[in-house]
Coordinates of C-alpha atoms in Angstrom, one line a residue:
X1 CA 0.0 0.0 0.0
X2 CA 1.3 3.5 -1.0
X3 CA 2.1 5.6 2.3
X4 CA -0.1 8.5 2.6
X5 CA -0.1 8.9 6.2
X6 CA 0.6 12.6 7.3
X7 CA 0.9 13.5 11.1
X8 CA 1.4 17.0 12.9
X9 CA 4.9 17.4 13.8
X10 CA 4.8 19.7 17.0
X11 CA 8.5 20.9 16.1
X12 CA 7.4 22.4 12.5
X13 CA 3.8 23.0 13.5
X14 CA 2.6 21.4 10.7
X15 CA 0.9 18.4 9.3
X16 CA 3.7 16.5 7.3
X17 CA 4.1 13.3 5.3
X18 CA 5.2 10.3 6.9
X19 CA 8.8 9.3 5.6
X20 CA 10.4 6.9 7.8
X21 CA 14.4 7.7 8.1
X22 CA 15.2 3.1 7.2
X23 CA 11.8 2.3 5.6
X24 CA 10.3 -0.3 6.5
X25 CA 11.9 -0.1 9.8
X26 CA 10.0 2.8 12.2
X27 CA 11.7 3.9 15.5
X28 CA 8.9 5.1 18.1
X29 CA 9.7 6.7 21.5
X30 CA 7.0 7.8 24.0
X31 CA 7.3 9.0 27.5
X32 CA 5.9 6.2 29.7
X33 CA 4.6 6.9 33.1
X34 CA 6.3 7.3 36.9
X35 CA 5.3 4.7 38.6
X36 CA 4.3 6.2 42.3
X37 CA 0.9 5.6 42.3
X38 CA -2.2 4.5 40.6
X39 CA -2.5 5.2 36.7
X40 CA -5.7 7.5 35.7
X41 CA -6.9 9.3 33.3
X42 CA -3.9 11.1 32.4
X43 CA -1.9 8.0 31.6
X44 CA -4.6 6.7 29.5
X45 CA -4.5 8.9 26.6
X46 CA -1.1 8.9 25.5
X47 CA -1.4 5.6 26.0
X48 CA -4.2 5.0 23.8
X49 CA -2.7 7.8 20.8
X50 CA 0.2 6.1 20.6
X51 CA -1.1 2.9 20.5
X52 CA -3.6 3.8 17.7
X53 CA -0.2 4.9 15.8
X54 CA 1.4 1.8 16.6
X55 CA -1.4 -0.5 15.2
X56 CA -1.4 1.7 11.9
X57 CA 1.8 1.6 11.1
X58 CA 1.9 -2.0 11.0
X59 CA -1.2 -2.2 9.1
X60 CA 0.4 0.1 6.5
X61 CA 3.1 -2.8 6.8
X62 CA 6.4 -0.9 8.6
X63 CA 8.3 -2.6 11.0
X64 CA 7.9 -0.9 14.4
X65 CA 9.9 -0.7 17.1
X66 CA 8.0 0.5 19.5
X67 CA 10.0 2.4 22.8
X68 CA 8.0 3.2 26.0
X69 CA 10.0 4.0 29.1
X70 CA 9.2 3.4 33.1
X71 CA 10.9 6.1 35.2
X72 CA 11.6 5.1 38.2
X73 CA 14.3 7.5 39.1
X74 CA 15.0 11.4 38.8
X75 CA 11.8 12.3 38.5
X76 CA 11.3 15.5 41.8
X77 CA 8.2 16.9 42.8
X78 CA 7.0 19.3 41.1
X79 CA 9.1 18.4 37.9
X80 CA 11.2 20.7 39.5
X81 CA 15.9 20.1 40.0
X82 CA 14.9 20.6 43.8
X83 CA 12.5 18.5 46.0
X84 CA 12.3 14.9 47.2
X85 CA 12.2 11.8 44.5
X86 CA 8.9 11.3 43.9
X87 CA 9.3 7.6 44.3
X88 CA 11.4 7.8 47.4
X89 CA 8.6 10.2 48.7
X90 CA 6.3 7.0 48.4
X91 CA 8.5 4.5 49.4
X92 CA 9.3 6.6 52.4
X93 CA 5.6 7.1 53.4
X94 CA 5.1 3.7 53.1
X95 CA 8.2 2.2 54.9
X96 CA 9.0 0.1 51.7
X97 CA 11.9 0.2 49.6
X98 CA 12.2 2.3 46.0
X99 CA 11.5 -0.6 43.8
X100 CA 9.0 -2.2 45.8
X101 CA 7.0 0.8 44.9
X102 CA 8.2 0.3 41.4
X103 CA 7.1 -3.0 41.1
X104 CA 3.9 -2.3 42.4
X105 CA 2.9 0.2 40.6
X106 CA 4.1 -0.8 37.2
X107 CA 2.4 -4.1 37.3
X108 CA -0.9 -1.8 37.9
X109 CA -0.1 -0.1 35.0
X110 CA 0.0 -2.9 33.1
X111 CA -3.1 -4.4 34.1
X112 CA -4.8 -1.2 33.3
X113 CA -3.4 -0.7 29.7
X114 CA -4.7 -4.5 29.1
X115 CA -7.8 -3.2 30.1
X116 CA -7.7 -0.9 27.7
X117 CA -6.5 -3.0 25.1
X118 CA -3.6 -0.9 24.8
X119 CA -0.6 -3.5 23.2
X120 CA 2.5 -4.0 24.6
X121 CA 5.2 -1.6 23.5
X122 CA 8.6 -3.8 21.8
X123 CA 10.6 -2.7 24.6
X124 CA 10.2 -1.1 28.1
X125 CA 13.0 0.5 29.6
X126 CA 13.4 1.4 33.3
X127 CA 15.2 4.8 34.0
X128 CA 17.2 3.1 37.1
X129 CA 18.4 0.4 34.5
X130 CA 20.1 2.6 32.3
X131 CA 22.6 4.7 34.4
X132 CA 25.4 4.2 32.5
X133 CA 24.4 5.3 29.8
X134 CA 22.8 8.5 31.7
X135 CA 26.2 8.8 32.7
X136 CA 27.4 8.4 29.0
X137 CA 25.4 11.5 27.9
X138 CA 26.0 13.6 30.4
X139 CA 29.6 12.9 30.0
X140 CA 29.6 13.8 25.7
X141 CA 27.5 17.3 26.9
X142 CA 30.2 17.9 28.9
X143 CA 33.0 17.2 27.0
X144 CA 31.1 19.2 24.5
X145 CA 30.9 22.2 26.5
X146 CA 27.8 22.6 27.3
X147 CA 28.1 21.5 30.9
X148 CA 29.4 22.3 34.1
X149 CA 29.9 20.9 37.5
X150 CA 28.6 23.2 40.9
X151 CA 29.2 21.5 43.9
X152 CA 29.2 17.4 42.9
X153 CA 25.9 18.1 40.5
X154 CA 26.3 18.7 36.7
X155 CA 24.0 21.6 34.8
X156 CA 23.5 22.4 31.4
X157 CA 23.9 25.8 30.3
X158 CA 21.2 26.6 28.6
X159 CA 22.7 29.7 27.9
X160 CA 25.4 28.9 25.9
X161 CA 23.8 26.3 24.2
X162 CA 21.3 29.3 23.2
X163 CA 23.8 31.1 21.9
X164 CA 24.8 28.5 19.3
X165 CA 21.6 26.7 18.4
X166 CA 17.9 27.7 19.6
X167 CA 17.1 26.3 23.2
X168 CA 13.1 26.6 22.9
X169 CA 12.2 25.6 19.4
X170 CA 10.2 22.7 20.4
X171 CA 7.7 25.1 22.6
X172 CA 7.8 28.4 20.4
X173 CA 9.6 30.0 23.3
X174 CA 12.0 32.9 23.0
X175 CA 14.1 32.8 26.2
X176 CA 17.1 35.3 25.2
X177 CA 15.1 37.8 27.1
X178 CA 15.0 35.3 30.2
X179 CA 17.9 34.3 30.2
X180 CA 19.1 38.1 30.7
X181 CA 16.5 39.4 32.9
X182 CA 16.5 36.4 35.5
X183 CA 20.2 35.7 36.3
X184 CA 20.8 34.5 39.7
X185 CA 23.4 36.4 41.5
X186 CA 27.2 34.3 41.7
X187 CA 27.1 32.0 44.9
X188 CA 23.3 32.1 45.4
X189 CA 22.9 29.1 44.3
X190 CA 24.3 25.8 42.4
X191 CA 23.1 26.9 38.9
X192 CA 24.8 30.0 37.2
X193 CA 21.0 30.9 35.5
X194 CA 17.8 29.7 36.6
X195 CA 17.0 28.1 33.6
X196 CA 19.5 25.4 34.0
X197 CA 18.9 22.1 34.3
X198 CA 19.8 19.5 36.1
X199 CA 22.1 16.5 34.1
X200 CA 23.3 14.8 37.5
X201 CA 22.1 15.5 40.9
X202 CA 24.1 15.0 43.8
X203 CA 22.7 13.2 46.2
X204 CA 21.6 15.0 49.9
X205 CA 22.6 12.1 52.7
X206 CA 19.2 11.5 53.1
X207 CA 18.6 10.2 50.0
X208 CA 18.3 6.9 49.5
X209 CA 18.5 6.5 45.4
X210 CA 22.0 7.2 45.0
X211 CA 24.7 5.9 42.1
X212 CA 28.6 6.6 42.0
X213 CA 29.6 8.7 38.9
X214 CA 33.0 10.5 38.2
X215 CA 31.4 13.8 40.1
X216 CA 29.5 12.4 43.4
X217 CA 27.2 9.8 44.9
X218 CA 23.7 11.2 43.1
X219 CA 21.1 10.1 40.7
X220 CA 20.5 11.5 36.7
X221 CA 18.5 14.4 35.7
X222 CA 14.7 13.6 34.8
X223 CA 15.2 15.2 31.4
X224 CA 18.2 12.4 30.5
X225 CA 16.8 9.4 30.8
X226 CA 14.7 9.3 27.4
X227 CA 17.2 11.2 25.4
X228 CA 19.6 8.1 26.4
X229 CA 17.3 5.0 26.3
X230 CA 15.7 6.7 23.1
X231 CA 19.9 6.6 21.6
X232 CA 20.2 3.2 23.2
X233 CA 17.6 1.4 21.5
X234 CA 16.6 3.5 19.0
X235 CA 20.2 5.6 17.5
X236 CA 20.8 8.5 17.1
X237 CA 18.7 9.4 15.0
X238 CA 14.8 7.8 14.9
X239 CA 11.6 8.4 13.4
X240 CA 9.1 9.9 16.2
X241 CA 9.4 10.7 19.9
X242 CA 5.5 10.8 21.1
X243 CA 3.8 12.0 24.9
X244 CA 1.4 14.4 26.4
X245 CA 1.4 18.0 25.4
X246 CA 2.5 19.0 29.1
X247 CA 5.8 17.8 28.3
X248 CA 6.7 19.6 25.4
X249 CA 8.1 22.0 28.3
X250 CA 10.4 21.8 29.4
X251 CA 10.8 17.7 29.2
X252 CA 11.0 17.4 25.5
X253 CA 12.7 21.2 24.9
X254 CA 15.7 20.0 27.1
X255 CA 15.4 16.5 25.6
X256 CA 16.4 18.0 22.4
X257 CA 19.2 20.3 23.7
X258 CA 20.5 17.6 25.5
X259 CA 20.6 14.9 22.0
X260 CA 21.7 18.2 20.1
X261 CA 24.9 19.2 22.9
X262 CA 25.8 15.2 23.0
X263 CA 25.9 14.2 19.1
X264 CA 25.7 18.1 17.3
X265 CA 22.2 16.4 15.5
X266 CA 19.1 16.4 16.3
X267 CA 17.5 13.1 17.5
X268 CA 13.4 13.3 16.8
X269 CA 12.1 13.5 12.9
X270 CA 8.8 14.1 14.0
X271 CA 7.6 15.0 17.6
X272 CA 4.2 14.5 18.3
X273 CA 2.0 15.5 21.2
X274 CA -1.8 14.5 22.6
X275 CA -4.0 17.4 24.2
X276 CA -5.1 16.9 27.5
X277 CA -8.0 16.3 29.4
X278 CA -10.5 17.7 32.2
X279 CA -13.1 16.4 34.0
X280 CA -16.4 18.3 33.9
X281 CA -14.4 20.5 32.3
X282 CA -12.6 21.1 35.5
X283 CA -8.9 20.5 35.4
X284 CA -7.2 17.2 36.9
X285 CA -6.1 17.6 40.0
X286 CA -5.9 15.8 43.9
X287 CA -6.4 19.2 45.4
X288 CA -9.8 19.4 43.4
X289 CA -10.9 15.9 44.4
X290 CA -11.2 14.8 40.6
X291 CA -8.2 13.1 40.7
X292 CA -10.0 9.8 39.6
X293 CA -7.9 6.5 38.8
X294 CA -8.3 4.1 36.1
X295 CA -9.5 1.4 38.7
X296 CA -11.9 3.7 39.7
X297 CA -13.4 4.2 36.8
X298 CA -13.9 0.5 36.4
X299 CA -15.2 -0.2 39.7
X300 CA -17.6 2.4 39.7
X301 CA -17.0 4.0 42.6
X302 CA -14.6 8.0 43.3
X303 CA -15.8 10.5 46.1
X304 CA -14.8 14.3 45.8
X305 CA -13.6 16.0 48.6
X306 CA -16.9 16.9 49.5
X307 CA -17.6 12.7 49.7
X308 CA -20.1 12.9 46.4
X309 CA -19.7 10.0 44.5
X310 CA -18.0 11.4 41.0
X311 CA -19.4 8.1 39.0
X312 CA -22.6 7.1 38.0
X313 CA -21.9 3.7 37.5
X314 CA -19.1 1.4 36.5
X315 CA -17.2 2.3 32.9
X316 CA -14.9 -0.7 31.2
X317 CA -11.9 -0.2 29.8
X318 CA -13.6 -0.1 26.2
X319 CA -15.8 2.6 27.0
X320 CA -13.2 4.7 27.9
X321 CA -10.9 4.5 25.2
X322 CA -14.2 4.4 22.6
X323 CA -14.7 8.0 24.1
X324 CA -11.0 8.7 23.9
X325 CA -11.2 7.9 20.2
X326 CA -14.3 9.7 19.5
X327 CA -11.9 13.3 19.8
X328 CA -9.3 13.7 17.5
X329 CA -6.0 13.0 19.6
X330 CA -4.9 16.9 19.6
X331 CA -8.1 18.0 20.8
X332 CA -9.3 18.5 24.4
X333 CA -11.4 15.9 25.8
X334 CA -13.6 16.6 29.1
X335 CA -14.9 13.7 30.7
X336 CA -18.1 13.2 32.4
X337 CA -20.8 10.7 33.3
X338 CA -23.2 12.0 30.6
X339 CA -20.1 11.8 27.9
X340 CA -19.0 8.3 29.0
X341 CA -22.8 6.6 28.9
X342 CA -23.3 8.1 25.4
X343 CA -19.9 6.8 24.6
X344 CA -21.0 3.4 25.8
X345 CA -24.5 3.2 24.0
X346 CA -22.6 4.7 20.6
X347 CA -20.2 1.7 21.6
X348 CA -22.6 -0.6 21.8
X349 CA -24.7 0.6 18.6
X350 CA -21.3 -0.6 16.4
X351 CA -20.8 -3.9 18.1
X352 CA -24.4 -4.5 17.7
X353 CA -24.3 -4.4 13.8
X354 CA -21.2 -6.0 13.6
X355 CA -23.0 -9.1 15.5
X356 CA -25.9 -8.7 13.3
X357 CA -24.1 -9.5 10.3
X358 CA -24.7 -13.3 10.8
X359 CA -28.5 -12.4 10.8
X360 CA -28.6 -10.8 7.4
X361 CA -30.4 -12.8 4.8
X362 CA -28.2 -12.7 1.4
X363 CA -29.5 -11.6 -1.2
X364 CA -28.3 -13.1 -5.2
X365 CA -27.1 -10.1 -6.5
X366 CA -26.5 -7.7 -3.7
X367 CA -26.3 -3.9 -4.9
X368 CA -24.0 -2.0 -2.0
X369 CA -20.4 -3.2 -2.5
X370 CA -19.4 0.2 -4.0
X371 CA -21.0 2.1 -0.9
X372 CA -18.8 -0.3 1.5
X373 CA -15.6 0.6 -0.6
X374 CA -16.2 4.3 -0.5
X375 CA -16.9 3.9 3.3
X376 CA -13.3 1.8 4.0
X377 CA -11.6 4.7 1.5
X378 CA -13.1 7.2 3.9
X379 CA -11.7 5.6 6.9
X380 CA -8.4 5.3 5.6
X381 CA -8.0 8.9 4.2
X382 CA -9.1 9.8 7.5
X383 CA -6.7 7.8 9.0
X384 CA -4.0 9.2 6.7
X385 CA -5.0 12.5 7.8
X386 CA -3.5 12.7 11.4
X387 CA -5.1 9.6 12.8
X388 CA -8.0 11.0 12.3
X389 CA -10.1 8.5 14.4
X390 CA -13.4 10.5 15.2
X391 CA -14.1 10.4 11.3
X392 CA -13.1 6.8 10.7
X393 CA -16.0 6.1 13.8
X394 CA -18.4 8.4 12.0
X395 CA -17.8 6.8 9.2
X396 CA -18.2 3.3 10.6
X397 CA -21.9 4.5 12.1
X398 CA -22.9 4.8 8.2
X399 CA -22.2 1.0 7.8
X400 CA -23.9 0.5 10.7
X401 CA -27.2 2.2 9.3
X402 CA -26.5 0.2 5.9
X403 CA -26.5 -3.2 8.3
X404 CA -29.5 -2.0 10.1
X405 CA -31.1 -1.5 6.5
X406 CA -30.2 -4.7 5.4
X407 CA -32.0 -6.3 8.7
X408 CA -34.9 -4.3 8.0
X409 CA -35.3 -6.0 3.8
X410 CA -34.4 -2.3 3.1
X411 CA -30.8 -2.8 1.1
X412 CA -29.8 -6.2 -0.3
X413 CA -26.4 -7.7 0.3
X414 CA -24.8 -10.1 -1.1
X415 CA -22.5 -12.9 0.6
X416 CA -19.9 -11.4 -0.3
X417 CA -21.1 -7.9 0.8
X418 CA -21.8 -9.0 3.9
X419 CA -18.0 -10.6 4.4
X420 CA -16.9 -7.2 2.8
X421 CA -18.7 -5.1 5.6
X422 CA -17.3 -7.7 8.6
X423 CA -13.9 -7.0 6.9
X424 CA -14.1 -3.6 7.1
X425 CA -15.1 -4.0 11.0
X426 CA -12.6 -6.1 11.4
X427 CA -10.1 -4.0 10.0
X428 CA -10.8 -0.3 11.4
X429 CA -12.9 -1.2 14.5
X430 CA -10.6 -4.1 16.1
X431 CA -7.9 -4.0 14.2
X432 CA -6.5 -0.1 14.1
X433 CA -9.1 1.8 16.7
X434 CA -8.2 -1.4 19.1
X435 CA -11.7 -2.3 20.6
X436 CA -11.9 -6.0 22.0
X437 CA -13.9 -8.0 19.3
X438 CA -14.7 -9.8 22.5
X439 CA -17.3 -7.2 23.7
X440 CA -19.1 -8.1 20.8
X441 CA -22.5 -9.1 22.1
X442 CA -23.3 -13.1 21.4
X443 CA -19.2 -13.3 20.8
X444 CA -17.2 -16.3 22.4
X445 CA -15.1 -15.2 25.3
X446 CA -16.4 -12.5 26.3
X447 CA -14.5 -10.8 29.3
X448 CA -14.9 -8.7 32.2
X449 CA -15.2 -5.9 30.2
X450 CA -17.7 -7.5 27.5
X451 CA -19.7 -8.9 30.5
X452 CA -19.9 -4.9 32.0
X453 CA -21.3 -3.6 28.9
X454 CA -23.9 -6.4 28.3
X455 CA -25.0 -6.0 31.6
X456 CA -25.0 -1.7 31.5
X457 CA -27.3 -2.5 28.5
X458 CA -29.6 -4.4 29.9
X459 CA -30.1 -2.1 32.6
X460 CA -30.5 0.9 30.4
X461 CA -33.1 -0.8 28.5
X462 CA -35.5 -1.5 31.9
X463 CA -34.8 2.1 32.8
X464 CA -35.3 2.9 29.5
X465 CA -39.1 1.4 29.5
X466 CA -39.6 2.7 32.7
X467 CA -39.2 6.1 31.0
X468 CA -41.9 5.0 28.9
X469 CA -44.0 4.2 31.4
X470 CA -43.6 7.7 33.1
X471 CA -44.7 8.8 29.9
X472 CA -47.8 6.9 29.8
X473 CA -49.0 7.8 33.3
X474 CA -48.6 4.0 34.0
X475 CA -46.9 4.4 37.6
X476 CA -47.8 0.4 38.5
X477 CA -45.3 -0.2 35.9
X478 CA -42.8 2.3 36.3
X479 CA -42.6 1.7 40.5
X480 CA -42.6 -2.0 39.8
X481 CA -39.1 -1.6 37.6
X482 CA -37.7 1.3 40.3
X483 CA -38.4 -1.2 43.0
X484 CA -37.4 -4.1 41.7
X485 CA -33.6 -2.5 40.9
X486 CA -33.7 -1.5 44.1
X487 CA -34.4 -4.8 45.5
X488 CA -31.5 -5.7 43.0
X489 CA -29.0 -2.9 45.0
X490 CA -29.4 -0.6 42.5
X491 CA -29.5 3.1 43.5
X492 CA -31.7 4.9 40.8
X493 CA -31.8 8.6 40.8
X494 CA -34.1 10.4 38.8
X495 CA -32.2 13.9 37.0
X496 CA -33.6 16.7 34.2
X497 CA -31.8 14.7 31.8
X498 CA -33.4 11.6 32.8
X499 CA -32.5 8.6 35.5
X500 CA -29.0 7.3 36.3
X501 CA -28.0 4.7 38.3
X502 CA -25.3 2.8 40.0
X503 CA -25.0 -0.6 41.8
X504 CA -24.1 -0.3 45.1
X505 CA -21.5 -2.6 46.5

């Protein structure tokens, strides 16, 4: 298949055509997660971009390697060169040791992205695994000249990279006017300007993730870790570096001027970047009491800080990345109960017809196998176009309606027809947008997830007939199905917008 694929390259702010630097070979880098506590929302969108870029580019036939890192080290509160190891802070609260928490964590992290389908990436790097070759690069930047060492910790002068090559390309910043208004006076601190960053930290006696280096007992910089596994596994050169916009700055500027100081060449082709996401169109946040994990969301069950419960009911793992999908991956998405249920009936409405192909009733000669085609060239120019997966599901709701058609004696298909419509499900519904085939209702196997769904369905339908009932003035009816939920431990509410409910545990 001819590559058409274009994406939107963050560095020249525009959409550009895909040419892989060793086609068929593609080298892909995203920023993985810290693991020191649950994975939510957050993680689950890069996540889920990156993995709808994965599956295409193998279905366009390249050879993917496919880099997503664990940091487990260097990462300080605040994203800050000063504070307390985030992971140390945990381990520390919770009397264990570092990589205890590691472990933990990351196996939760795993068991959420199966969840959400999200495939394994080729290779998973730990941060804490890779300090010699931290070491490595922070030993070429300073060889280089772009270094220096204050007091056992090693800085990069941002400065007098500036000078020669543009620190702040990546973000669109201009920082020659920073860097000359907000100098630090000499011995106020370690840095020589504020907007140095940290390459090698050394470490305080209290803390307890420490390695020897030819400067001090201390741990690498946040910032170097992915500009030296992406080297290690990737080269020095590779195809796409991929992660949430909040990390174009500073992680991804001072990834840059660190490959660019080490080697004199850029690493990243093409950087790419996922908007982020809100809740009730409230930012993310612990202090806000919206801070709500990925378990959470499939349990059912998050309390603000005022002890409301922020769920309506349970959501599975393909609900959430359906509604991830239905936005275009550089547009905001703002979750909410009312979002997520529509998500789940628009879910459910595809699946449906796909499992209704085996009830269509061949016709001789058919009549629709130009309309399929047309739809699977939609889906793939809008693929092409950015991953542009909100289109490809629109366009996979019109071969829905044609299957519903067909059910109704309203449009013939032929045998083949019909095989050409499951392929095209197959293909753009499983195979690139990700969702389990095993949701499918009626399907073999079904899973946890499949099992959820079904079972949200079938509730929505009672409530929905209740509804009806209301309608109809028939309270017998309507009291009957409220009651009987209840009996159930259900907890029905009644709203504007009409009833919600939950199961209580």
């Amino acid at each position: 298949m001819e590559n058409k694929l274009s994406i939107y390259n963050t560095l020249t702010r525009r959409k550009e055509l895909f040419r892989p630097l060793h086609s068929p070979n593609v080298g892909l880098y995203v920023c993985g997660p810290t693991v020191y506590g649950d994975p939510h929302l957050g993680h689950a969108r890069p996540a889920i971009t990156f993995d709808i870029l994965f599956r295409y580019l193998q279905h366009l036939g390249y050879k993917v390697r496919y880099v997503r890192n664990i940091t487990d080290v260097g990462h300080l509160e605040h994203d800050a060169d000063e504070g307390e190891d985030k992971i140390a802070k945990k381990a520390r609260l919770e009397q264990l040791e570092p990589m205890e928490v590691v472990q933990y964590y990351t196996l939760r992290y795993h068991k959420a992205m199966e969840a959400l389908n999200v495939l394994p990436p080729s290779i998973e790097p730990h941060a804490s695994g890779h300090i010699i070759e931290q070491i490595q690069l922070v030993q070429e930047i300073l060889d280089n000249g772009f270094a220096y060492e204050s007091q056992g910790s090693i800085y990069f002068d941002v400065e007098k990279y500036n000078r020669k090559y543009h620190y702040g390309k990546l973000s669109g910043r201009n920082l020659d006017d920073v860097l000359n208004t907000t100098r630090a006076l000499d011995g106020q601190e370690e840095k020589h300007n504020p907007a140095d960053f940290a390459l090698w930290k050394k470490a305080q006696p209290e803390h307890i993730m420490r390695w020897p280096s030819p400067w001090s007992d201390g741990f690498p910089g946040w910032h170097c870790e992915c500009t030296a596994m992406g080297r290690k596994y990737l080269g020095s050169q590779f195809d796409i570096h991929g992660g949430g916009m909040d990390l174009i700055f500073p992680h991804h500027e001072c990834e840059i001027a660190q490959a660019v100081a080490a080697q004199g060449t850029e690493m990243v082709k093409y950087w790419m970047h996922n908007n982020l996401l809100t809740i009730n169109g409230t930012k993310m946040g612990k202090s806000l009491g919206n801070f709500i994990t990925l378990n959470e969301f499939f349990n059912g069950s998050h309390k603000n800080n005022k002890g409301e419960e922020m769920l309506a009911q349970p959501y599975s793992g393909m609900t959430i990345r359906f509604f991830i999908l239905m936005a275009h991956y550089r547009g905001t998405v703002d979750f909410s109960n009312e979002a997520l249920q529509a998500a789940e009936k628009a879910l459910a409405r595809l699946t449906d017809a796909y499992a209704s192909l085996d009830r269509i009733q061949p016709s001789a000669q058919g009549g629709c196998q130009t309309d399929i085609d047309a739809i699977k060239d939609k889906c793939y120019q809008a693929m092409n176009d950015d991953l542009n997966t909100p289109i490809v599901i629109s366009n996979l709701f019109d071969a829905a309606k044609m299957i519903n058609q067909a059910l109704d004696g309203k449009l013939s298909m032929s045998s083949q027809e019909i095989d050409s419509m499951r392929a095209l499900f197959d293909t753009f519904l499983f195979e690139i947008l990700g969702i389990n085939r095993n949701i499918v209702a009626g399907g073999a196997g079904q899973d946890n997830a499949g099992r959820e769904q079904a079972f949200a369905r079938v509730v929505d339908m009672l409530l929905e007939q209740r509804a009806k009932a209301k309608a109809n003035k028939d309270w017998a009816t309507s009291d009957m199905i409220r009651n009987e939920l209840t009996a159930l431990g259900f907890e029905i509410k009644d709203t504007k917008d009409g009833a919600t409910w939950k199961l209580n545990k």
